[in-house]
Coordinates of C-alpha atoms and ligand atoms in Angstrom, one line a residue:
X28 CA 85.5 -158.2 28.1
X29 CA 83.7 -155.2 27.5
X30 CA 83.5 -152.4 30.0
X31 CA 81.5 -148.6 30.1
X32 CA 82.1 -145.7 32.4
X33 CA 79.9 -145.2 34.6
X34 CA 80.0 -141.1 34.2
X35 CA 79.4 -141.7 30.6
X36 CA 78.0 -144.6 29.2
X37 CA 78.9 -143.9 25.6
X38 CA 82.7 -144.4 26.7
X39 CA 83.1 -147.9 26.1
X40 CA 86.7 -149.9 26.5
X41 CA 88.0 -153.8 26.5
X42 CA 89.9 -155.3 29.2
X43 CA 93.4 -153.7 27.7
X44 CA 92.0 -150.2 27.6
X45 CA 90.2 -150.4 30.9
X46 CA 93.9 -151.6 32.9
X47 CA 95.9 -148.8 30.8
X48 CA 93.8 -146.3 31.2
X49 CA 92.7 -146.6 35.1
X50 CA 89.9 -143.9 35.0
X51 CA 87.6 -143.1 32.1
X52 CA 86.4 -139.5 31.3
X53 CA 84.8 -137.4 33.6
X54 CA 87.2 -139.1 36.2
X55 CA 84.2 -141.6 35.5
X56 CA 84.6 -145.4 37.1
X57 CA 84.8 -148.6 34.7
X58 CA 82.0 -150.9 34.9
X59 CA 81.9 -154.3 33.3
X60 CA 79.1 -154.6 30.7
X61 CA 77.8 -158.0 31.8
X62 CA 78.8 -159.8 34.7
X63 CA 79.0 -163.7 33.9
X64 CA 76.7 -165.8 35.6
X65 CA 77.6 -169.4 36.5
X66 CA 75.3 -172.0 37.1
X67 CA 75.3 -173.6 40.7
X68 CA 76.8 -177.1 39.6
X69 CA 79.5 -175.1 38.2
X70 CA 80.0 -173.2 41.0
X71 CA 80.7 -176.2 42.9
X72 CA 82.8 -177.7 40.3
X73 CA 85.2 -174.5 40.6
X74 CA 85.5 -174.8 44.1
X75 CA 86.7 -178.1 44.1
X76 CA 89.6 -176.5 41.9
X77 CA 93.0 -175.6 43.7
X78 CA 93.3 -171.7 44.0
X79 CA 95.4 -171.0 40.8
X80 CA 93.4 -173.2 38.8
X81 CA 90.1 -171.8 39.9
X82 CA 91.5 -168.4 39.8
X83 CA 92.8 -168.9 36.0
X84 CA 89.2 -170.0 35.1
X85 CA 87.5 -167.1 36.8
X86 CA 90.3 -164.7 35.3
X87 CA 89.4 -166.3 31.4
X88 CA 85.4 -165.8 32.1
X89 CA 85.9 -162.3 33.4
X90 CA 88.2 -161.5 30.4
X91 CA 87.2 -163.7 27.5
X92 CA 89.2 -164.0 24.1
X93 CA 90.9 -160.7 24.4
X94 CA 93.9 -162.2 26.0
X95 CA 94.4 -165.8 25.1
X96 CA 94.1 -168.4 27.9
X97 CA 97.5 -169.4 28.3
X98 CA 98.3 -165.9 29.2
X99 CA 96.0 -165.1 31.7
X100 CA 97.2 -168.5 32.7
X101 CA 100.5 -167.4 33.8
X102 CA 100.1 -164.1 34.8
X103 CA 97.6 -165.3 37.5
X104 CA 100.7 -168.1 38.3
X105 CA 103.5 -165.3 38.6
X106 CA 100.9 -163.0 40.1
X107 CA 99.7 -165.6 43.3
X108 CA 102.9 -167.2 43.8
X109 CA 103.1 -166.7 47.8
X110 CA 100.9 -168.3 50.3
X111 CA 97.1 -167.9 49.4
X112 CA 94.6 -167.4 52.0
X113 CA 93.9 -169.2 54.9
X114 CA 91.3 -169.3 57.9
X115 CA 91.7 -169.1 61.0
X116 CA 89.0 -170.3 63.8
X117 CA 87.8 -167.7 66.1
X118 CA 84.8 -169.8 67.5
X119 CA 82.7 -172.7 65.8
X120 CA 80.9 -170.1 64.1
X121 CA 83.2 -167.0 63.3
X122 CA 86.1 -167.6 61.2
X123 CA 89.4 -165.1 59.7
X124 CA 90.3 -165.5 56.2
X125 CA 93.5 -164.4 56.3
X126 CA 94.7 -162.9 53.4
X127 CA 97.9 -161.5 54.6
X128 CA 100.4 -164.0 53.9
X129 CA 102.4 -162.4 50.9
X130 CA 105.6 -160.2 50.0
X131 CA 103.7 -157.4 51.9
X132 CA 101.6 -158.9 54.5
X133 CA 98.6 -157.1 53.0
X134 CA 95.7 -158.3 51.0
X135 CA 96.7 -155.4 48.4
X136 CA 99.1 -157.8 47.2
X137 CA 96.9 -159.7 44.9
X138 CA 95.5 -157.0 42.9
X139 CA 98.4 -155.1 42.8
X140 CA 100.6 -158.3 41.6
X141 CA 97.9 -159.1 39.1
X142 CA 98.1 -155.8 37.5
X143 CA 101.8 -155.8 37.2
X144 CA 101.7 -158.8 35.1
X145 CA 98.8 -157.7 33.2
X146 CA 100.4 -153.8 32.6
X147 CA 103.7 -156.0 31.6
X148 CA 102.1 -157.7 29.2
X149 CA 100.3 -154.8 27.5
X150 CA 103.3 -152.7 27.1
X151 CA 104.0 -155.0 23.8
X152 CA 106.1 -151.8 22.5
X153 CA 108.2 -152.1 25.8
X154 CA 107.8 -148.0 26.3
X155 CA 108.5 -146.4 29.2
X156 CA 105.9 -146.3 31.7
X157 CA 105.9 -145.1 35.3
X158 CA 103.8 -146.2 38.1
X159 CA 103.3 -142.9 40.3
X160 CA 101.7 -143.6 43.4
X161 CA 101.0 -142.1 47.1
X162 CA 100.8 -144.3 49.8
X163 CA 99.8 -144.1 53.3
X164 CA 101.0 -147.3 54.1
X165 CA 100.1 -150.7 52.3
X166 CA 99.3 -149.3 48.7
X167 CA 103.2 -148.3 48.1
X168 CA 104.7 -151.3 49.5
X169 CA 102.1 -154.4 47.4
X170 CA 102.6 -151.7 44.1
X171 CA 106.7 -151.8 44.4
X172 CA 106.8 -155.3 45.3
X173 CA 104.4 -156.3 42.1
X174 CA 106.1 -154.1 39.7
X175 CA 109.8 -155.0 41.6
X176 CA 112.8 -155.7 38.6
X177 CA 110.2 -155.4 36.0
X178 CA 111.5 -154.1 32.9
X179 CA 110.2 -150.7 31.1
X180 CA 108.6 -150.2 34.2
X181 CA 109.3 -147.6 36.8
X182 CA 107.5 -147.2 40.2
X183 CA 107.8 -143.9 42.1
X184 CA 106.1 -143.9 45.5
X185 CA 105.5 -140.7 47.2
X186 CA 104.4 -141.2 51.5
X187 CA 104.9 -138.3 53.7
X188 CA 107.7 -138.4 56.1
X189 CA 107.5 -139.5 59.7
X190 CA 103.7 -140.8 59.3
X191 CA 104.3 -144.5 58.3
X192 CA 105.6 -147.1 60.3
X193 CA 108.9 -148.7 60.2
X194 CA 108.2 -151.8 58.9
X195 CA 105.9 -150.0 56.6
X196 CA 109.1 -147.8 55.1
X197 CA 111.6 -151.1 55.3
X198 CA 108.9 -152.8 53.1
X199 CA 109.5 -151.0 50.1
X200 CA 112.0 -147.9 50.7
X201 CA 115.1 -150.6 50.7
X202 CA 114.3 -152.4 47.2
X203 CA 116.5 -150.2 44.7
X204 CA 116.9 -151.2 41.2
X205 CA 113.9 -149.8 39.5
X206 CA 111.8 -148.9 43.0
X207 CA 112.4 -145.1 43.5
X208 CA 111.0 -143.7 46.9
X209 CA 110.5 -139.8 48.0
X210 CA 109.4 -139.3 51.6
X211 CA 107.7 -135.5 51.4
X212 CA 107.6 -133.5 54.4
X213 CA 104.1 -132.9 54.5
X214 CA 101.1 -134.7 54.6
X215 CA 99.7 -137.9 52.5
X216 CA 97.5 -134.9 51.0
X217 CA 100.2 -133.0 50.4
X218 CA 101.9 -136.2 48.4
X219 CA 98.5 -137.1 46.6
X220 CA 98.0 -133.0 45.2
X221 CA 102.1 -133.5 43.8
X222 CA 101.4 -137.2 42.3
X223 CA 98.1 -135.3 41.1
X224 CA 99.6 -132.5 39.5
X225 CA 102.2 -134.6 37.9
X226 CA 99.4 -136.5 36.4
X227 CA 98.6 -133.1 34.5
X228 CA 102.0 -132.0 33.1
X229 CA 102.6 -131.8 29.8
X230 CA 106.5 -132.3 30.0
X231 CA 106.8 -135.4 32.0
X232 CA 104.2 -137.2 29.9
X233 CA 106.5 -136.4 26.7
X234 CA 109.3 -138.5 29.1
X235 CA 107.2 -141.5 30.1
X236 CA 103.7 -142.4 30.2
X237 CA 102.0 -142.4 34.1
X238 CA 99.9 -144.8 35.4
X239 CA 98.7 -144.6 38.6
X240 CA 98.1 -148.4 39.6
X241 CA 95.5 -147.3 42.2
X242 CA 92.7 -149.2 43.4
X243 CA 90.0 -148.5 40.7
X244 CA 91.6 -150.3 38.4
X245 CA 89.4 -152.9 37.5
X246 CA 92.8 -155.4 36.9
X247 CA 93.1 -155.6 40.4
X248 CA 88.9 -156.0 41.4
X249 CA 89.2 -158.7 39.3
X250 CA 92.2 -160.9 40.9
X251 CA 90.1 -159.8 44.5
X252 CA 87.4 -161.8 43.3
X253 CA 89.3 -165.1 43.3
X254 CA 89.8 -165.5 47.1
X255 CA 86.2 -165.1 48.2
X256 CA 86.0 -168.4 45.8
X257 CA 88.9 -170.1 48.0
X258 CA 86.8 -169.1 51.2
X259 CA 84.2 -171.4 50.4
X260 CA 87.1 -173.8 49.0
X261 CA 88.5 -173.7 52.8
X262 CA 85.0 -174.2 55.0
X263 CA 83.2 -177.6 54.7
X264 CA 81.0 -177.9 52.5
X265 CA 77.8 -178.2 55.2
X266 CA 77.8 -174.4 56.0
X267 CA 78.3 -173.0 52.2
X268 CA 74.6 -171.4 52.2
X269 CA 75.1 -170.1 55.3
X270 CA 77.7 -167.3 54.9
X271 CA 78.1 -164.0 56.0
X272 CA 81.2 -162.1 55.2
X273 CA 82.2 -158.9 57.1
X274 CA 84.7 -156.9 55.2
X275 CA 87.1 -153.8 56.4
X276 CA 86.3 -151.0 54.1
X277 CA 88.4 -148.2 52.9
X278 CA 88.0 -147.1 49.6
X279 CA 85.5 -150.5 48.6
X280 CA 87.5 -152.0 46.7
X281 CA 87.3 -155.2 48.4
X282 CA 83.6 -155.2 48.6
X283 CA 83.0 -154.7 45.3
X284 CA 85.0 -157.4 44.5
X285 CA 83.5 -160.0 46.7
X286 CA 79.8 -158.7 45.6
X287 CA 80.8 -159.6 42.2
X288 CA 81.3 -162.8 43.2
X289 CA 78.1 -163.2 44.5
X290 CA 77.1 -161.8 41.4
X291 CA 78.4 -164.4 39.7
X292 CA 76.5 -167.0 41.8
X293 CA 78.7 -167.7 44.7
X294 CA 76.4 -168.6 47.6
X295 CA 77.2 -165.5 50.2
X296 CA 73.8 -165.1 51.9
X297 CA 75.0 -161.3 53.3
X298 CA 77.7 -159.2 53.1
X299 CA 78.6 -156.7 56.1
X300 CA 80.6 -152.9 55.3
X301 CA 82.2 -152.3 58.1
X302 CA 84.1 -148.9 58.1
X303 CA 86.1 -147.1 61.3
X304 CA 85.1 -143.9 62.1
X305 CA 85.3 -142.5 58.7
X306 CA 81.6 -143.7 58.2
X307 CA 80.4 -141.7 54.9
X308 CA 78.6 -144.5 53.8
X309 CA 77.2 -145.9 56.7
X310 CA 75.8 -142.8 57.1
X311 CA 74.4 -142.5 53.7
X312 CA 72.8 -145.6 53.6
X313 CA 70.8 -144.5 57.4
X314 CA 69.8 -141.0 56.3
X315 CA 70.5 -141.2 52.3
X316 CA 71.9 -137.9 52.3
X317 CA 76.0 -138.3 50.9
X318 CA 78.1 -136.2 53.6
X319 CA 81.6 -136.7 53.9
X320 CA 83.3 -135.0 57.0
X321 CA 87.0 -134.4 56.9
X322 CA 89.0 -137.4 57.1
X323 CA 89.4 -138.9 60.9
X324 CA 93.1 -140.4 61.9
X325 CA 92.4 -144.1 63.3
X326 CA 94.2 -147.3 64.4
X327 CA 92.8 -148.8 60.9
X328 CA 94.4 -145.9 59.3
X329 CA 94.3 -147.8 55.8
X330 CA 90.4 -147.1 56.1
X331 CA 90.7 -143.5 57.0
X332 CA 89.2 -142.4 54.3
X333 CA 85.9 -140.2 53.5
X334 CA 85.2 -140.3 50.4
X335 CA 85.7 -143.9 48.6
X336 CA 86.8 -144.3 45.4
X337 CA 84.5 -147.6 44.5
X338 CA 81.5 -146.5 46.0
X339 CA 79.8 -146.0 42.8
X340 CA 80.5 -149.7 41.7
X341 CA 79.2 -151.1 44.8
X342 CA 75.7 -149.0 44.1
X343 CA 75.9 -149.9 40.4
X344 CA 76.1 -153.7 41.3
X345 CA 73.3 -153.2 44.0
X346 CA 71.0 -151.5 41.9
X347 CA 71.8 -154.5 38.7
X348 CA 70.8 -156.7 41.7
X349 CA 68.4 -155.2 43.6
X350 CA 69.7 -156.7 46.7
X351 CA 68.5 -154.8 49.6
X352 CA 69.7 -153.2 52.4
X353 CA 70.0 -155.0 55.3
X354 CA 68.5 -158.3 53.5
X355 CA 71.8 -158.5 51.5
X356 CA 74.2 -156.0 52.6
X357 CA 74.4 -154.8 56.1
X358 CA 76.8 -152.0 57.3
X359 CA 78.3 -150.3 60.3
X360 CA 80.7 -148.0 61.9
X361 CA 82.9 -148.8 64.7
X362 CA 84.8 -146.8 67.1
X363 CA 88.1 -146.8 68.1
X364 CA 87.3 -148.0 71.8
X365 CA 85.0 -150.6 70.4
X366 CA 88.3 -151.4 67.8
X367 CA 90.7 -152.0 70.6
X368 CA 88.1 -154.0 72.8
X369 CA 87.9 -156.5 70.7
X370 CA 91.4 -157.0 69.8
X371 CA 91.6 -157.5 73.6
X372 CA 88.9 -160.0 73.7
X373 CA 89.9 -162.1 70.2
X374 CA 93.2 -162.8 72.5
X375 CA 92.4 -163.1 75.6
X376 CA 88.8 -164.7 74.8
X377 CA 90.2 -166.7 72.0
X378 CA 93.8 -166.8 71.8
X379 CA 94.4 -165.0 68.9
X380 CA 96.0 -161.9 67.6
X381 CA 94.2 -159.4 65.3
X382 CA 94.7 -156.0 64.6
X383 CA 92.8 -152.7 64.0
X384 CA 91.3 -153.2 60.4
X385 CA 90.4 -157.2 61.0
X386 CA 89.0 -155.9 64.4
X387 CA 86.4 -153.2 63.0
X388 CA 85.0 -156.0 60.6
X389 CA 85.1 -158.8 63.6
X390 CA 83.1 -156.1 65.9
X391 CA 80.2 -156.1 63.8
X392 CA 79.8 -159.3 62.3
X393 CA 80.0 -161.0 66.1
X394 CA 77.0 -158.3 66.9
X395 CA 75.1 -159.8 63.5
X396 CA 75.5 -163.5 63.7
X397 CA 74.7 -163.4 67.3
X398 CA 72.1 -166.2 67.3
X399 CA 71.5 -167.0 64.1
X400 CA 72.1 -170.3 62.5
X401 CA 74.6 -168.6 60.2
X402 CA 78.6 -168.4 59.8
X403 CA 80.6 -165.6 60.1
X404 CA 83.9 -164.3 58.4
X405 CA 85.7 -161.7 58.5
X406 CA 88.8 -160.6 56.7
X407 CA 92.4 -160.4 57.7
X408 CA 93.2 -157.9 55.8
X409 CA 96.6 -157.3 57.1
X410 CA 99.4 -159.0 59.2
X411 CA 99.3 -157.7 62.6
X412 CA 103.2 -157.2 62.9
X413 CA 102.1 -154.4 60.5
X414 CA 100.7 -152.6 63.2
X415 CA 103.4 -153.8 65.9
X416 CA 102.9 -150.7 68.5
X417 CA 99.4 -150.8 68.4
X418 CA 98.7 -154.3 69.0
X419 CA 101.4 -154.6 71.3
X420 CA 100.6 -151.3 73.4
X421 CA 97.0 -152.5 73.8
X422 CA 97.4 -156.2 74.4
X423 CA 100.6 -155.7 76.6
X424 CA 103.2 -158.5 74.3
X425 CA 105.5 -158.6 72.4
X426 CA 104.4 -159.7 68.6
X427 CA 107.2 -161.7 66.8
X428 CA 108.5 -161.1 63.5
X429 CA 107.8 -163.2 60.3
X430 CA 110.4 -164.4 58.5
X431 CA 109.9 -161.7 55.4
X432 CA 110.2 -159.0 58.7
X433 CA 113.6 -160.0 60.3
X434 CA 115.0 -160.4 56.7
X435 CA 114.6 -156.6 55.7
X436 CA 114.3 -154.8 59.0
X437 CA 117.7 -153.6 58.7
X438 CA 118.2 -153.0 55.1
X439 CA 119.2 -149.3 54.4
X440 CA 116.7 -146.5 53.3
X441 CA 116.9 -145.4 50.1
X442 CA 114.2 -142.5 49.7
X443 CA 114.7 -139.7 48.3
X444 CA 113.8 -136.1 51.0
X445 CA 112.1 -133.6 49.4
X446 CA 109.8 -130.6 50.5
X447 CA 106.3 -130.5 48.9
X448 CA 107.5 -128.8 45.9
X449 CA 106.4 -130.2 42.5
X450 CA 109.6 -129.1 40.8
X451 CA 111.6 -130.9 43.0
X452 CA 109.4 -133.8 42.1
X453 CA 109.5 -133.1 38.5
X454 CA 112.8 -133.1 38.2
X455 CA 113.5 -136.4 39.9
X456 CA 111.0 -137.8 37.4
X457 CA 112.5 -136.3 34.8
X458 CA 115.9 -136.9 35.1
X459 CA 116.1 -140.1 37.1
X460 CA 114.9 -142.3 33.9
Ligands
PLP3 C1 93.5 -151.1 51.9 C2 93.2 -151.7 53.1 C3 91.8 -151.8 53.5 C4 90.7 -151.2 52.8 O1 90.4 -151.9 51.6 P1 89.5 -151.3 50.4 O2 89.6 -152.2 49.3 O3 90.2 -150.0 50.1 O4 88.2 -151.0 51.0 C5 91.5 -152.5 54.7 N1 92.5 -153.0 55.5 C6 93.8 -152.9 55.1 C7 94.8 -153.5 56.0 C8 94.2 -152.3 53.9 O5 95.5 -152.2 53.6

């Protein structure tokens, strides 16, 4: 598989480089060279396939010989081993993919398991490498999980005290073994300038070699791919051309990834971007003028964000296209009264429980459907127990606990307390090998 940077088309990698490296020069964007095309009888062949095998074939055309088959083989086996997606019915005509049902009750667990086993795999020389990451919430707890008891690997995962949720922290802050955790007392900008600065220090890269496991890396765009295939595995086979997927977006990753399955030929007629208040791109697209305002706190606060990292990709494959806007892609904003609205109304309507990020994408794809002979789905992006005092303050319930909840809820904390101060950081890096 051969990949360029988008900043710089003379900087050219394979898959390997791409996946070490995260970001090319110029803090430029990898961009596959080709994106392979399969015919429509082949399309229907592969979704026949059960999810792994499908998702192994995909994985092998993306990547080609660089990694042999049996390799990719497994890693996509370790990597999916939890419940796959699932779909939920709303109405006759608007459907939930679910795609929350792993370790972390977030769809970030597919890409960020995916890259574990691929990053695994690469470090042939078994160095040291450590997986520095800020979270806001889901990022840090699908990254630790992946990467959990992995040997050579170490992850660090800054989040800034007293701003996540409980069952947030008790997802990852309890793991141990090779899982260190550092609540800061600041903000999430405050952790992403330390993890950034670290990124740029001389000493600790002579200790162990960083890698940031964020969402540009293309390793985990590529395992997103494989569940818009298991969508159309999941619906019958009557409404396949008539598609429309609404997706939560926070820094794009997830779109891109399901546009490169279109790419590739599966039959989505439209997608929808649907963002919460946070609405660069939305924006953008009306008035084509690129204006980020300071970041908004929201409900969906995994999509407060306000300027996304895979924006660029999602042009690029636009542009490679020339889909049009509205004709192929529509987009939206939606408020946070609008949000909570309709997480009252897909319970007390339809008898089931969303929450905030599933609810932006469900608020414009019921506005876009309306009357159309078309099919609607939107993406459960995460498990609403994830957002317990939302969803239960606005619909007036109590929400029970999964299994994976009750198990860990009371499971000691073992983060680290530090103030924003990158030596404090340093050192831990340092001397906590
Ligand atoms: C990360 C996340 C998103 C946004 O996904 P992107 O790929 O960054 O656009 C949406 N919903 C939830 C619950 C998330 O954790």
């Amino acid at each position: 598989m051969k990949l360029y940077n988008l900043k710089d088309i003379k900087e050219q990698v394979n898959f390997s480089q791409a996946v070490k490296r995260g970001l090319g020069r110029k803090q430029g964007l990898f961009f596959p060279e080709t994106i392979p095309r399969i015919s429509k009888k082949k399309i229907k062949k592969l979704i026949n396939e059960t999810f792994i095998t499908r998702s192994q074939k995909i994985l092998s055309i993306f990547i080609g010989s660089e990694i042999e088959k049996s390799i990719i083989n497994k890693s996509i086996q370790k990597a999916f081993s939890f419940p796959g997606p699932k779909i939920s019915y709303i109405t006759k005509k608007i459907l939930c993919c679910e795609l929350f049902h792993g370790p972390t009750l977030a769809f970030k667990d597919y890409g960020a398991r995916f890259m574990a086993q691929i990053l695994s795999l690469l470090n042939a020389e078994k160095k040291s490498i450590t997986i520095l990451t800020a979270t806001s919430g889901d990022t840090g707890a699908a990254v630790a999980h992946a990467f959990y008891k992995m040997k050579n690997i170490r992850v660090v995962v800054l989040y800034p005290k007293g701003k996540i949720s409980k069952i947030q922290r008790k997802l990852f802050c309890t793991l141990g073994h090779n899982i260190t955790t550092i609540a800061v007392d600041g903000s999430f900008d405050e952790c992403q300038k330390l993890v950034k600065k670290a990124f740029n220090d001389i000493e600790i890269k002579k200790y162990t070699q960083l890698n940031s496991a964020n969402s540009i890396n293309i390793s985990r765009l590529l395992a997103q791919i494989c569940y818009f295939f298991e969508i159309f595995h999941l619906i019958p086979e009557s409404i396949h051309n008539k598609i429309i997927i609404s997706v939560p977006c926070g820094n794009f990753g997830n779109l891109t990834a399901g546009l490169i399955a279109k790419s590739m030929g599966l039959p989505v007629k439209k997608f929808i971007l649907s963002t919460n208040s946070n609405n660069t791109v939305p924006r953008y697209l009306k008035t084509g003028i690129w204006n980020p305002y300071k970041t908004i706190s929201t409900m969906s606060n995994a999509m407060d964000i306000s300027r996304p990292n895979n924006w660029p990709r999602v042009q690029k494959i636009l542009q490679k296209e020339q889909w049009k806007i509205n004709k192929h892609l529509e987009y939206g904003s939606v408020s946070e009264e609008s949000t909570k609205k309709n997480i009252k109304e897909l319970f007390k309507k339809f008898n089931y429980i969303s929450e905030p990020h599933a609810s932006v994408a469900y608020t414009l794809l019921k506005k876009s459907i309306n009357k159309k002979d078309l099919y609607g789905i939107f993406l459960g992006t995460a498990h609403p127990i994830k957002f317990q005092e939302t969803v239960e303050k606005i619909l007036q319930i109590k929400l029970q606990k999964p299994q994976v909840i009750s198990k860990i809820i009371h499971l000691k904390e073992l983060s680290y307390n530090i103030k924003p101060n990158f030596n404090t950081l340093k050192k831990i890096l340092i001397n906590h090998q």
